[in-house]
PDB file of C-alpha atoms in Angstrom:
ATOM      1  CA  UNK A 339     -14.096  -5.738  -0.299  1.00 65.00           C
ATOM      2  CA  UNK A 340     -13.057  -3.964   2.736  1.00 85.00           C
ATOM      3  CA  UNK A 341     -12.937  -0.778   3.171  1.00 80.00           C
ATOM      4  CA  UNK A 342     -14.309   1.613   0.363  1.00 78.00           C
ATOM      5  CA  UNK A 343     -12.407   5.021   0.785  1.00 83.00           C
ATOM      6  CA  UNK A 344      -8.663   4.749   0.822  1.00 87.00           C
ATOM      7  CA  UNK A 345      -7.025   5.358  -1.875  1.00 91.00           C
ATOM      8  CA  UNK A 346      -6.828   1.705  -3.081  1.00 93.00           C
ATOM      9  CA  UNK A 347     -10.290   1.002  -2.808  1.00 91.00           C
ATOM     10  CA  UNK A 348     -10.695   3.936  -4.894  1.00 91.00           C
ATOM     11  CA  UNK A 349      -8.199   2.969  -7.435  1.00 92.00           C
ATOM     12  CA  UNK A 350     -10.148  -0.579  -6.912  1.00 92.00           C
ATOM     13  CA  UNK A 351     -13.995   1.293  -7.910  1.00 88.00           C
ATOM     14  CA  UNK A 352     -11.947   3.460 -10.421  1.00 88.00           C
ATOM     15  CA  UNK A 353     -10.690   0.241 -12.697  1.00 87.00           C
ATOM     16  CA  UNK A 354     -13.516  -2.360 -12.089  1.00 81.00           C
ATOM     17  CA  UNK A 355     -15.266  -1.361 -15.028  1.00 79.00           C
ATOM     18  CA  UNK A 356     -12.362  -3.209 -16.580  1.00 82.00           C
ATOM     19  CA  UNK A 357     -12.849  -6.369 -15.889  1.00 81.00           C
ATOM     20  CA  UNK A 358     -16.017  -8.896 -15.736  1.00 75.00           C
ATOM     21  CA  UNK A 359     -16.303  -8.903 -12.142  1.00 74.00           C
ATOM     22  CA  UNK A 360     -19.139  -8.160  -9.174  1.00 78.00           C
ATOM     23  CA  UNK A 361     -17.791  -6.249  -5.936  1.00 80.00           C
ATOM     24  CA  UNK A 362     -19.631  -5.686  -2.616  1.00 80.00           C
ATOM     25  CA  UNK A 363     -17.521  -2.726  -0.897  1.00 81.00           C
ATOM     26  CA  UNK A 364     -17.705  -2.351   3.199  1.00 81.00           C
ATOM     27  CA  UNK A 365     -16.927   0.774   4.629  1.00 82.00           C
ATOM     28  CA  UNK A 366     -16.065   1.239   8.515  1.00 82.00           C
ATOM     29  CA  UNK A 367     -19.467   2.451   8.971  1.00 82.00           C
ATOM     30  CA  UNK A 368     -20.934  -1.093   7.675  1.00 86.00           C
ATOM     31  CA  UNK A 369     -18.504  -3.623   9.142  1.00 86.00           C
ATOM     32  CA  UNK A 370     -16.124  -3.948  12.464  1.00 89.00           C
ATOM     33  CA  UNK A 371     -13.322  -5.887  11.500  1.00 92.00           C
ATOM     34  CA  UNK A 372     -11.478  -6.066  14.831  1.00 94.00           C
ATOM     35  CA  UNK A 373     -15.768  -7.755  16.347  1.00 94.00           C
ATOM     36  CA  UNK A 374     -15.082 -11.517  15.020  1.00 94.00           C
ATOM     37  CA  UNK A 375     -18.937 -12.402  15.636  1.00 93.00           C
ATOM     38  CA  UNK A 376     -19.863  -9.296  13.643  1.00 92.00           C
ATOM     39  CA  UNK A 377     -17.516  -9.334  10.908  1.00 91.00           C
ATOM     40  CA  UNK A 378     -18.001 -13.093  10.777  1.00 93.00           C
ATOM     41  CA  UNK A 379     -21.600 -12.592   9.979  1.00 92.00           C
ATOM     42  CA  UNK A 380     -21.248  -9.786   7.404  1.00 90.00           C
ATOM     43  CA  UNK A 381     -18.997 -11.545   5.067  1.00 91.00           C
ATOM     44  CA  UNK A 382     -20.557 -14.733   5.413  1.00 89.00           C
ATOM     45  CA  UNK A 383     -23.918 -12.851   3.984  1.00 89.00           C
ATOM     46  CA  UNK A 384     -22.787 -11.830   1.054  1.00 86.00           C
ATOM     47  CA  UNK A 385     -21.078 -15.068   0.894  1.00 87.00           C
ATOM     48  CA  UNK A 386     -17.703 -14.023  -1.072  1.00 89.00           C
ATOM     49  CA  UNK A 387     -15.675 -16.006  -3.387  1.00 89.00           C
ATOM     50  CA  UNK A 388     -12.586 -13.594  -2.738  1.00 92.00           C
ATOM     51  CA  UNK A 389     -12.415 -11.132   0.169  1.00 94.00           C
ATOM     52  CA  UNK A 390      -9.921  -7.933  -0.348  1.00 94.00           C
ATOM     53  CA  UNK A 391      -8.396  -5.999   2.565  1.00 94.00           C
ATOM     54  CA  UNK A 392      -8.180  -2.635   1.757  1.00 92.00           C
ATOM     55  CA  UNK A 393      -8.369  -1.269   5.500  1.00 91.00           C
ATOM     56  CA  UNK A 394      -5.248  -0.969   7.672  1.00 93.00           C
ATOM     57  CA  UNK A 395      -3.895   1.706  10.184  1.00 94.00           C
ATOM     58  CA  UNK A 396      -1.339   3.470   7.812  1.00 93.00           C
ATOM     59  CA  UNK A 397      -0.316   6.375  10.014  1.00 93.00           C
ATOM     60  CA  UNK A 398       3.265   5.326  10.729  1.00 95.00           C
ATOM     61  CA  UNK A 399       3.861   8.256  12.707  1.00 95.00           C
ATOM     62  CA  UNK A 400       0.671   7.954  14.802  1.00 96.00           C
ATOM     63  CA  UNK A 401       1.458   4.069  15.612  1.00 97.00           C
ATOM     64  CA  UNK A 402       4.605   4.911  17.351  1.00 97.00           C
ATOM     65  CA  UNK A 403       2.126   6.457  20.351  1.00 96.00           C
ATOM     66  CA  UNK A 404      -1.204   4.941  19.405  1.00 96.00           C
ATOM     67  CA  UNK A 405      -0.518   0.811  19.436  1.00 97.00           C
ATOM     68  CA  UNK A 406      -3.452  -0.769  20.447  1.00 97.00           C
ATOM     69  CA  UNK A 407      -5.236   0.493  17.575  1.00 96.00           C
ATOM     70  CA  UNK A 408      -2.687  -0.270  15.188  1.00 97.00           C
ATOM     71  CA  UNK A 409      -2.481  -3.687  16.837  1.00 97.00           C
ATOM     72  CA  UNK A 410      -6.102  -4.130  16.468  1.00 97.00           C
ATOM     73  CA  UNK A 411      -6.368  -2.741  12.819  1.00 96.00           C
ATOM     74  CA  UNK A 412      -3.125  -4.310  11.393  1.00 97.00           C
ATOM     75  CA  UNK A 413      -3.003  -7.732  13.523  1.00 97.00           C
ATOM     76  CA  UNK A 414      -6.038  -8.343  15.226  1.00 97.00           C
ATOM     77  CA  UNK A 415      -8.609  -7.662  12.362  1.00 96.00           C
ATOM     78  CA  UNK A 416      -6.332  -9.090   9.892  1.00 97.00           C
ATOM     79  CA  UNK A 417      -6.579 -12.717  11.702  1.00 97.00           C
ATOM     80  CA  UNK A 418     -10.464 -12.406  12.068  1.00 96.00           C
ATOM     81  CA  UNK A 419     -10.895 -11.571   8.153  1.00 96.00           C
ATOM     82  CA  UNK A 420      -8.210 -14.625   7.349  1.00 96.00           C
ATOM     83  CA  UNK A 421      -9.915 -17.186   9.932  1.00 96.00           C
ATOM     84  CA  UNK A 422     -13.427 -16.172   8.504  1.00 96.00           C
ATOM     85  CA  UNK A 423     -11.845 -16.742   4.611  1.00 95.00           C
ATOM     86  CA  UNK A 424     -10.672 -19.791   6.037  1.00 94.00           C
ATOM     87  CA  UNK A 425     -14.506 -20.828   7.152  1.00 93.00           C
ATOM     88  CA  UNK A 426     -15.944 -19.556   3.951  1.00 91.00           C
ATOM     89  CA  UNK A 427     -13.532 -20.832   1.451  1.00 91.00           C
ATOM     90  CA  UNK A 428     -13.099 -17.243   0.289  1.00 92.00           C
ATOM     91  CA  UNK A 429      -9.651 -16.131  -1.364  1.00 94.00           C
ATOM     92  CA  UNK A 430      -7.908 -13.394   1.265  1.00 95.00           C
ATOM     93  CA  UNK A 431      -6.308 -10.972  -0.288  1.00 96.00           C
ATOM     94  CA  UNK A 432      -4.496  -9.124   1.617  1.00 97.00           C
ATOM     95  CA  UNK A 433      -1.898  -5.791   1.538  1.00 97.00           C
ATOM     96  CA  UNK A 434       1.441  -5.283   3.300  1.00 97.00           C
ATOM     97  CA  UNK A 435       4.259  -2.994   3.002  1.00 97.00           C
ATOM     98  CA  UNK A 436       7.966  -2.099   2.515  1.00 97.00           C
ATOM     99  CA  UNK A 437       8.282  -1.723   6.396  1.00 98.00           C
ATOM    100  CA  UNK A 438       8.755  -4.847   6.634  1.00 98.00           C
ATOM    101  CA  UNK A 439      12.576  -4.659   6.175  1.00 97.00           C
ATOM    102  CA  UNK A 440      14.804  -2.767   8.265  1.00 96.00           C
ATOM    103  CA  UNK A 441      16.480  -0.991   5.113  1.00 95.00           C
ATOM    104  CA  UNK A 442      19.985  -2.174   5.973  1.00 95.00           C
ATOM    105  CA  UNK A 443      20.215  -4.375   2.279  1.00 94.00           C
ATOM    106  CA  UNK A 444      21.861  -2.437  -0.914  1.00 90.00           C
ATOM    107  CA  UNK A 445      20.152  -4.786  -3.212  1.00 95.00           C
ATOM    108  CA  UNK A 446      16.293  -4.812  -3.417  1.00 97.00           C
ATOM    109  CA  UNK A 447      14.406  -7.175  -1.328  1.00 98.00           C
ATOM    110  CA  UNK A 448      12.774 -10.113  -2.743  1.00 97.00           C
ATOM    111  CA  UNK A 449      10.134 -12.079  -0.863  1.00 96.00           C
ATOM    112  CA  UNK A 450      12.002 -14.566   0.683  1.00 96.00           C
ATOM    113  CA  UNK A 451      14.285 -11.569   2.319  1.00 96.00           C
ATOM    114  CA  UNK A 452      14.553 -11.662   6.251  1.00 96.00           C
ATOM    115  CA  UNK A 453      12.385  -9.179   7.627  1.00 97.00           C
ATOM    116  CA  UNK A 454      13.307  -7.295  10.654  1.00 97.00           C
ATOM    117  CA  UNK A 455      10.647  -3.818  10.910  1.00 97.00           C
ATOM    118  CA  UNK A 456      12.192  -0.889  12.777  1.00 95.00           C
ATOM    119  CA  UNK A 457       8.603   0.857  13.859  1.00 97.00           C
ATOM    120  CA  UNK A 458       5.329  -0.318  14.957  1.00 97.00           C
ATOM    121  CA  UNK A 459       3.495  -0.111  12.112  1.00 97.00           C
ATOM    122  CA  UNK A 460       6.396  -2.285  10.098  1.00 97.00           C
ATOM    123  CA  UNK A 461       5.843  -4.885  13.362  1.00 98.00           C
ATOM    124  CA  UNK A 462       1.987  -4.602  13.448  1.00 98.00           C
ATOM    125  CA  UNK A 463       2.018  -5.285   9.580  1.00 98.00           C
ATOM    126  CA  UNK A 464       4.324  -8.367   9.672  1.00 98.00           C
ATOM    127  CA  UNK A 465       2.821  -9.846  12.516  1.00 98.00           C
ATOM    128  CA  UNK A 466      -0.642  -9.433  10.177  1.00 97.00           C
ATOM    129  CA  UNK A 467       1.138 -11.426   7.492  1.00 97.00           C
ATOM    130  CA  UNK A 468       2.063 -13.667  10.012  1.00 97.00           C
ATOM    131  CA  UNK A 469      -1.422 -14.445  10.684  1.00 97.00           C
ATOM    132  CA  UNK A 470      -2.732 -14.763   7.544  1.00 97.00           C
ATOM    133  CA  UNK A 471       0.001 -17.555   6.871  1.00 96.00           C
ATOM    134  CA  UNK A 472      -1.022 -19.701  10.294  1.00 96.00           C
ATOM    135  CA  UNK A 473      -4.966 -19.337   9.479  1.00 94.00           C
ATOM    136  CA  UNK A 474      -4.987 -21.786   6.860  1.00 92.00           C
ATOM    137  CA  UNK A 475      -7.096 -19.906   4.338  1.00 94.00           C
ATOM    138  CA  UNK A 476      -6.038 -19.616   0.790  1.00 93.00           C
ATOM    139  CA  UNK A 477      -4.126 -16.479   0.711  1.00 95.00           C
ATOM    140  CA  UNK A 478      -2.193 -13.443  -1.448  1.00 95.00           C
ATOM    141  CA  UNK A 479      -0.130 -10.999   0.466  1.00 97.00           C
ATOM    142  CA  UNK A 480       1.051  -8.486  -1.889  1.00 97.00           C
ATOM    143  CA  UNK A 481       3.835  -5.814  -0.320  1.00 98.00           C
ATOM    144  CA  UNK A 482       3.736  -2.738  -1.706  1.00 97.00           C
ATOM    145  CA  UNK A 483       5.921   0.516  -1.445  1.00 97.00           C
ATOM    146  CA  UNK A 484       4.855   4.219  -1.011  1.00 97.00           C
ATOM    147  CA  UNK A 485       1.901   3.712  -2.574  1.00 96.00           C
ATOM    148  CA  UNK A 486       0.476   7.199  -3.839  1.00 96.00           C
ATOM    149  CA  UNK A 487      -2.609   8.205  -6.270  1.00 94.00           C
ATOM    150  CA  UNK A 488      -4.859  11.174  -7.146  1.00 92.00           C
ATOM    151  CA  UNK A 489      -6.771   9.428  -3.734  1.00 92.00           C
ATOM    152  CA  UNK A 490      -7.298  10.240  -0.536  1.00 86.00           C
ATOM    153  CA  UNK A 491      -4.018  10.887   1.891  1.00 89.00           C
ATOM    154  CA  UNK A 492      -0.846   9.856   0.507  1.00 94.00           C
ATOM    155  CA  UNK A 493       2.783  11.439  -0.215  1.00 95.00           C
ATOM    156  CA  UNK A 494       1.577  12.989  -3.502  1.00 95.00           C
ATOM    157  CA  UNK A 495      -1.794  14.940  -1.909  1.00 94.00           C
ATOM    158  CA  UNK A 496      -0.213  15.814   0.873  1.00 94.00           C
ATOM    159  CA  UNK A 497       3.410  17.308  -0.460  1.00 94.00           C
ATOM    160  CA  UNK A 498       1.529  18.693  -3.500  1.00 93.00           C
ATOM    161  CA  UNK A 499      -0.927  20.739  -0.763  1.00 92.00           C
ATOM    162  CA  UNK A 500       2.301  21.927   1.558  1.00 94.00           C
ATOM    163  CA  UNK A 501       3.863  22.805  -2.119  1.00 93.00           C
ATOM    164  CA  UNK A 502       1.214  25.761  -2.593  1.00 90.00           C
ATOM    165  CA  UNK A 503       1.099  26.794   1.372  1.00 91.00           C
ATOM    166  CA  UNK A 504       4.593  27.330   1.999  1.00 92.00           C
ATOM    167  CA  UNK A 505       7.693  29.040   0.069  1.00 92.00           C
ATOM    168  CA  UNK A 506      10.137  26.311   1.589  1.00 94.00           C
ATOM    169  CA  UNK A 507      10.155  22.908   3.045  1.00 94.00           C
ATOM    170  CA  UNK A 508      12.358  19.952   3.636  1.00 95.00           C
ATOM    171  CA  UNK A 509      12.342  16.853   2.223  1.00 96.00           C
ATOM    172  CA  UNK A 510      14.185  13.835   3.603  1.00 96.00           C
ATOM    173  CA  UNK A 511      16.681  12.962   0.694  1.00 95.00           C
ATOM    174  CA  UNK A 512      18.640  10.008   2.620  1.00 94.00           C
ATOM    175  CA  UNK A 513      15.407   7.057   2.485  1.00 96.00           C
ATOM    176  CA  UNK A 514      15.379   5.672  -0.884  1.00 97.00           C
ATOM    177  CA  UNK A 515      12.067   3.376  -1.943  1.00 97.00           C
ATOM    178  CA  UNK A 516      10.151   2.856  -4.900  1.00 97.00           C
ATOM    179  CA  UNK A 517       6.685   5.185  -5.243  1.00 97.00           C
ATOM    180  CA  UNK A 518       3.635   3.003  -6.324  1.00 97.00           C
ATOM    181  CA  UNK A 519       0.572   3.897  -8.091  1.00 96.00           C
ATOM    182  CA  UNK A 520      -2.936   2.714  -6.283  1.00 96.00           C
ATOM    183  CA  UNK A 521      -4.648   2.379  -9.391  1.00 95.00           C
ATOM    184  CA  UNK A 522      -1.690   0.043 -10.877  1.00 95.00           C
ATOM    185  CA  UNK A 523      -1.863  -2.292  -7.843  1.00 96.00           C
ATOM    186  CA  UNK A 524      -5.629  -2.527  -8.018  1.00 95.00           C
ATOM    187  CA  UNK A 525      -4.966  -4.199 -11.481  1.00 94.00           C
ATOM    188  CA  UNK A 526      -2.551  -6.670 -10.082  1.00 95.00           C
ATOM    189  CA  UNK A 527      -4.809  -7.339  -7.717  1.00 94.00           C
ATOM    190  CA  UNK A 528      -7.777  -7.980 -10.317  1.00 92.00           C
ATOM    191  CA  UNK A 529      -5.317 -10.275 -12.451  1.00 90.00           C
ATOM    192  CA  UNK A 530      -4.560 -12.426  -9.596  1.00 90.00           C
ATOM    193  CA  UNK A 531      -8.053 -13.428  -9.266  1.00 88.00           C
ATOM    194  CA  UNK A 532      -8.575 -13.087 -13.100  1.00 85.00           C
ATOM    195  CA  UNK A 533      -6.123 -15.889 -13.257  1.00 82.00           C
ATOM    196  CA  UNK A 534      -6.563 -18.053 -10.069  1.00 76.00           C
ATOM    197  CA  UNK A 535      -6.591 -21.815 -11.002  1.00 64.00           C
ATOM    198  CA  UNK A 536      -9.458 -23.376 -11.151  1.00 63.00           C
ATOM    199  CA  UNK A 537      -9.924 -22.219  -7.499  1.00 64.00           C
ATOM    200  CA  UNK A 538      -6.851 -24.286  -6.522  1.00 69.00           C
ATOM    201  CA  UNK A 539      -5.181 -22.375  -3.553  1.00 75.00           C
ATOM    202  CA  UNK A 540      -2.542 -19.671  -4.409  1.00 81.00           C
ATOM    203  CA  UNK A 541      -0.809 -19.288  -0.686  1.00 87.00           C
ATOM    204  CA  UNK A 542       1.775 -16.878  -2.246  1.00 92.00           C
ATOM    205  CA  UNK A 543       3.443 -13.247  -0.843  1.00 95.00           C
ATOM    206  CA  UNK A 544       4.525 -11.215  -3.886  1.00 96.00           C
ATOM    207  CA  UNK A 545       5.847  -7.992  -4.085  1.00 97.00           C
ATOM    208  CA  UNK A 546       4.795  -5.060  -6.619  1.00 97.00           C
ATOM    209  CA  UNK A 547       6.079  -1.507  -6.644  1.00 96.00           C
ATOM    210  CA  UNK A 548       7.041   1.148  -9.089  1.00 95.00           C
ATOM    211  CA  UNK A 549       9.749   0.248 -11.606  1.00 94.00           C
ATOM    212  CA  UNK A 550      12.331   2.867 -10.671  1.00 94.00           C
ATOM    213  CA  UNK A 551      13.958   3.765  -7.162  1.00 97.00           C
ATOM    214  CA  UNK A 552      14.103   7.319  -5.387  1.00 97.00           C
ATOM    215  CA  UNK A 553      14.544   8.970  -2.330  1.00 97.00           C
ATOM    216  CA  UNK A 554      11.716  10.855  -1.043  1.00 97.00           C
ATOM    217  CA  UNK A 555      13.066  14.458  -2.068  1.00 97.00           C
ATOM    218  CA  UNK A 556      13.382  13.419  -5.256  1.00 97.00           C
ATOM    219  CA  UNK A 557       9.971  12.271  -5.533  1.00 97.00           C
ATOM    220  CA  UNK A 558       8.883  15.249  -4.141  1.00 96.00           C
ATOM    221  CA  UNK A 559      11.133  17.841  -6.792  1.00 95.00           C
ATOM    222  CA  UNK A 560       9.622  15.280  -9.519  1.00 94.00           C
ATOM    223  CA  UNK A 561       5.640  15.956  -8.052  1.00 93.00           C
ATOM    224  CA  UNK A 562       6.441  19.772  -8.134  1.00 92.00           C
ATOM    225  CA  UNK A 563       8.289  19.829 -11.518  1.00 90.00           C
ATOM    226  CA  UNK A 564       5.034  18.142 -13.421  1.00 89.00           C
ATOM    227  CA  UNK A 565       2.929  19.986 -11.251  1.00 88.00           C
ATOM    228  CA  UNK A 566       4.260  23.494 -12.353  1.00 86.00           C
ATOM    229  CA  UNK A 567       3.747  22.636 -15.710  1.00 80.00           C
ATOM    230  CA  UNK A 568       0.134  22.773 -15.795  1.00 68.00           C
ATOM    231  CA  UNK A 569      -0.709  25.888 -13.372  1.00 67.00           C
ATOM    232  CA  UNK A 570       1.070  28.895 -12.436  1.00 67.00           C
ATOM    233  CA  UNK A 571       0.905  28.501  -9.033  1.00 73.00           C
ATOM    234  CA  UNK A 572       3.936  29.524  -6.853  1.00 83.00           C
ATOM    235  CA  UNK A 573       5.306  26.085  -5.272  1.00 90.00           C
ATOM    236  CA  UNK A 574       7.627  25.993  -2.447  1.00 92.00           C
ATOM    237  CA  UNK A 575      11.398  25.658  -2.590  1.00 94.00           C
ATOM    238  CA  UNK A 576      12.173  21.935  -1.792  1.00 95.00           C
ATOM    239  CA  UNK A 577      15.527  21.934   0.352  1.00 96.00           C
ATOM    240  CA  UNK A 578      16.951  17.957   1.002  1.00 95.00           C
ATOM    241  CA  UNK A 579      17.205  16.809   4.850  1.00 95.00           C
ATOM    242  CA  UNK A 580      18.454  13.902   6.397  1.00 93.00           C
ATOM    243  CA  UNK A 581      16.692  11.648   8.520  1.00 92.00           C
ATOM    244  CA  UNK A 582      18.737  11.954  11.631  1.00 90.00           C
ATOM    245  CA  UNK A 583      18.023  16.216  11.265  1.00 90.00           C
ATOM    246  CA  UNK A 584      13.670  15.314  10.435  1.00 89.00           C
ATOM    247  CA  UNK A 585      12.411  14.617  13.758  1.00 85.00           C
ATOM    248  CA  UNK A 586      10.580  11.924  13.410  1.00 89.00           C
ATOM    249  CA  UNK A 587       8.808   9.516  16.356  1.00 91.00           C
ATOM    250  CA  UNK A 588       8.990   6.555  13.777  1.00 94.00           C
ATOM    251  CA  UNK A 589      12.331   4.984  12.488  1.00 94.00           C
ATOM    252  CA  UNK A 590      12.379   4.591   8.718  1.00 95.00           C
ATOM    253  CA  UNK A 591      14.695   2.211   6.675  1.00 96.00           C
ATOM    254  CA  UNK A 592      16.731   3.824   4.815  1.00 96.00           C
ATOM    255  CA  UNK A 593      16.817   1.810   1.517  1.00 97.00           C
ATOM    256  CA  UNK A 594      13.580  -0.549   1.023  1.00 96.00           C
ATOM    257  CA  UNK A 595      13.414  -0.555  -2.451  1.00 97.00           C
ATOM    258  CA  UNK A 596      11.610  -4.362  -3.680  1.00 97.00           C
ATOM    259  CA  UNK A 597      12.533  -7.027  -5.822  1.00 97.00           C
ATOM    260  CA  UNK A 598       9.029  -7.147  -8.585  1.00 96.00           C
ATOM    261  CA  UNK A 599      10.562 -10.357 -10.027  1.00 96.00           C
ATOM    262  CA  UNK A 600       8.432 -12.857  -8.825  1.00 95.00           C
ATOM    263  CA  UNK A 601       5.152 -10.888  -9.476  1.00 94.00           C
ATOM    264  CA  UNK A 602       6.398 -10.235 -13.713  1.00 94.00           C
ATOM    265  CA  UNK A 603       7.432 -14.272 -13.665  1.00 92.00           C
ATOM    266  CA  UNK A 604       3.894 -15.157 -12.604  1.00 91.00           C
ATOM    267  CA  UNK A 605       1.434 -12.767 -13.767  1.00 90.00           C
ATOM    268  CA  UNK A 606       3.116 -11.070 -16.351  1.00 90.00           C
ATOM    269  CA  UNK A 607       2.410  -7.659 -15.034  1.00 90.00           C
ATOM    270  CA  UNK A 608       4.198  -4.531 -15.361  1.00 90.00           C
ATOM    271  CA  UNK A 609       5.709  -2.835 -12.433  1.00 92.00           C
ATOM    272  CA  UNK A 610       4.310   0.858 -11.962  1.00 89.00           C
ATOM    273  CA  UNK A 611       5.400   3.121 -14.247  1.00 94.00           C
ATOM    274  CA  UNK A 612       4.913   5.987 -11.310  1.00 95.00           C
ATOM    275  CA  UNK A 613       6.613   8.934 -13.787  1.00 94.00           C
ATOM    276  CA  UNK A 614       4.245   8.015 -16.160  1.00 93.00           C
ATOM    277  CA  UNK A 615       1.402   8.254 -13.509  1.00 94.00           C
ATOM    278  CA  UNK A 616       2.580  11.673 -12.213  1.00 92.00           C
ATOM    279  CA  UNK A 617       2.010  12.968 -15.436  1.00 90.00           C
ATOM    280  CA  UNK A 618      -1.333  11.164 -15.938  1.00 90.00           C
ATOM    281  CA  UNK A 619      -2.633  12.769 -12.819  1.00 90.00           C
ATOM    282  CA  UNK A 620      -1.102  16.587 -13.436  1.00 85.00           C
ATOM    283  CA  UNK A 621      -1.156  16.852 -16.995  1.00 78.00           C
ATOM    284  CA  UNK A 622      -4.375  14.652 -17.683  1.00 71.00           C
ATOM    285  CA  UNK A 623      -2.445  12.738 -20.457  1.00 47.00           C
TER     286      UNK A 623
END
């Protein structure tokens, strides 16, 4: 696996006592991605039969200003890993994102959806799909959505720290999306391999999110209201803000909620019950 301290590789370590499985994790420190020769020769060591791409430049702010490295995290290293699957006969399996779609739909967006990305990370992280698709290897790209855990930085760890620093903040309450929880997309991603055919190739995109939709103030009153009931801590009053008022470098769509149809025909799967997770995480339940 790539990358062994984001959140989902976390989530990954957290769950893989669940299932009858061997994993090799890479960290940053063991293995440059965007160096073909070098990554080449890693992965071909330890001679995988599935390779999962937990690294990516996530910092959608940052990207705006900062594009070769997002270029080179989120397109460049993406086609090395898929090329080197491709070589190795190794399934690639690999992680992409709501940004994708420019938010203009009012229904959610299935995978078959035209995408049209508004930022640079949305465009860096297509064009990675893009890759993948043209290397030939056998492939999964799974899109996720605001993808948040008890785990490194995400919405959750970083609201819930402003929450006890301040005594007000703004929220943007006019981009609606679906939260998902890391540790529930790390079991999708072991039941895709659990129940890969006979090693026949997959070559699929599927998307998997939470099962309800809310804007990001809302998810951020619903963090403070389960979070309050299990300290007495002062939190911060949460006021709602558009996203024409939040300056912002990066354009977000305003409604990129996804379709999880496709993903509960074929694997049977759940979508994230996020609520539930919230609770899980604040209220140890």
């Amino acid at each position: 696996m790539i990358g062994s301290h984001g959140q989902l590789a976390m989530s990954i370590k957290k769950n893989m006592s669940n299932y009858d499985c061997s994993l090799s994790f890479l960290s940053k420190n063991e293995i440059d991605i965007v160096d073909y020769d070098f990554c080449e020769k890693k992965i071909s060591e330890k001679n995988p039969e599935v390779v999962i791409n937990c690294s990516a430049y996530t910092d959608v702010e940052k990207a705006e200003i900062d594009i070769p490295n997002a270029e080179a995290l989120n397109v460049t290293a993406v086609k090395n890993l898929s090329q080197i699957c491709m070589k190795n006969k190794a399934l690639f399996v690999h992680i992409s994102t709501d940004y994708v779609f420019n938010g203009e739909s009012n229904k959610p967006y299935t995978e078959i959806c035209n995408t049209c990305p508004l930022n640079v990370y949305g465009t860096t992280k297509l064009a990675g799909e893009n890759e993948v698709i043209n290397s030939g290897c056998d492939y999964v790209i799974i899109r996720t959505s605001w993808l948040f855990s008890e785990f490194g930085k995400n919405f959750l760890n970083n609201i819930y720290g402003l929450m006890k620093r301040k005594t007000e903040m703004y929220v943007i309450g006019d981009q609606i999306g679906i939260p998902t929880y890391a540790p529930d997309l790390a079991d999708l991603i072991f039941e895709v391999i659990k129940n890969r055919p006979n090693k026949k190739k997959i070559n699929s995109l599927y998307n998997f999110s939470g099962d309800s939709p809310i804007s990001w103030f809302g998810f951020a009153l619903m963090i403070k209201d389960f979070a309050s009931r299990n300290n007495n801590l002062h939190l911060a009053n949460i006021l709602k803000i558009d996203s024409e008022s939040y300056m912002q470098a990066a354009k977000r769509p305003k409604y990129s909620v996804l379709s999880n149809e496709k993903v509960i025909d074929t694997f049977g799967v759940v979508p994230s019950n996020w609520k539930n997770a919230l609770e899980d995480i604040f209220l140890g339940s």
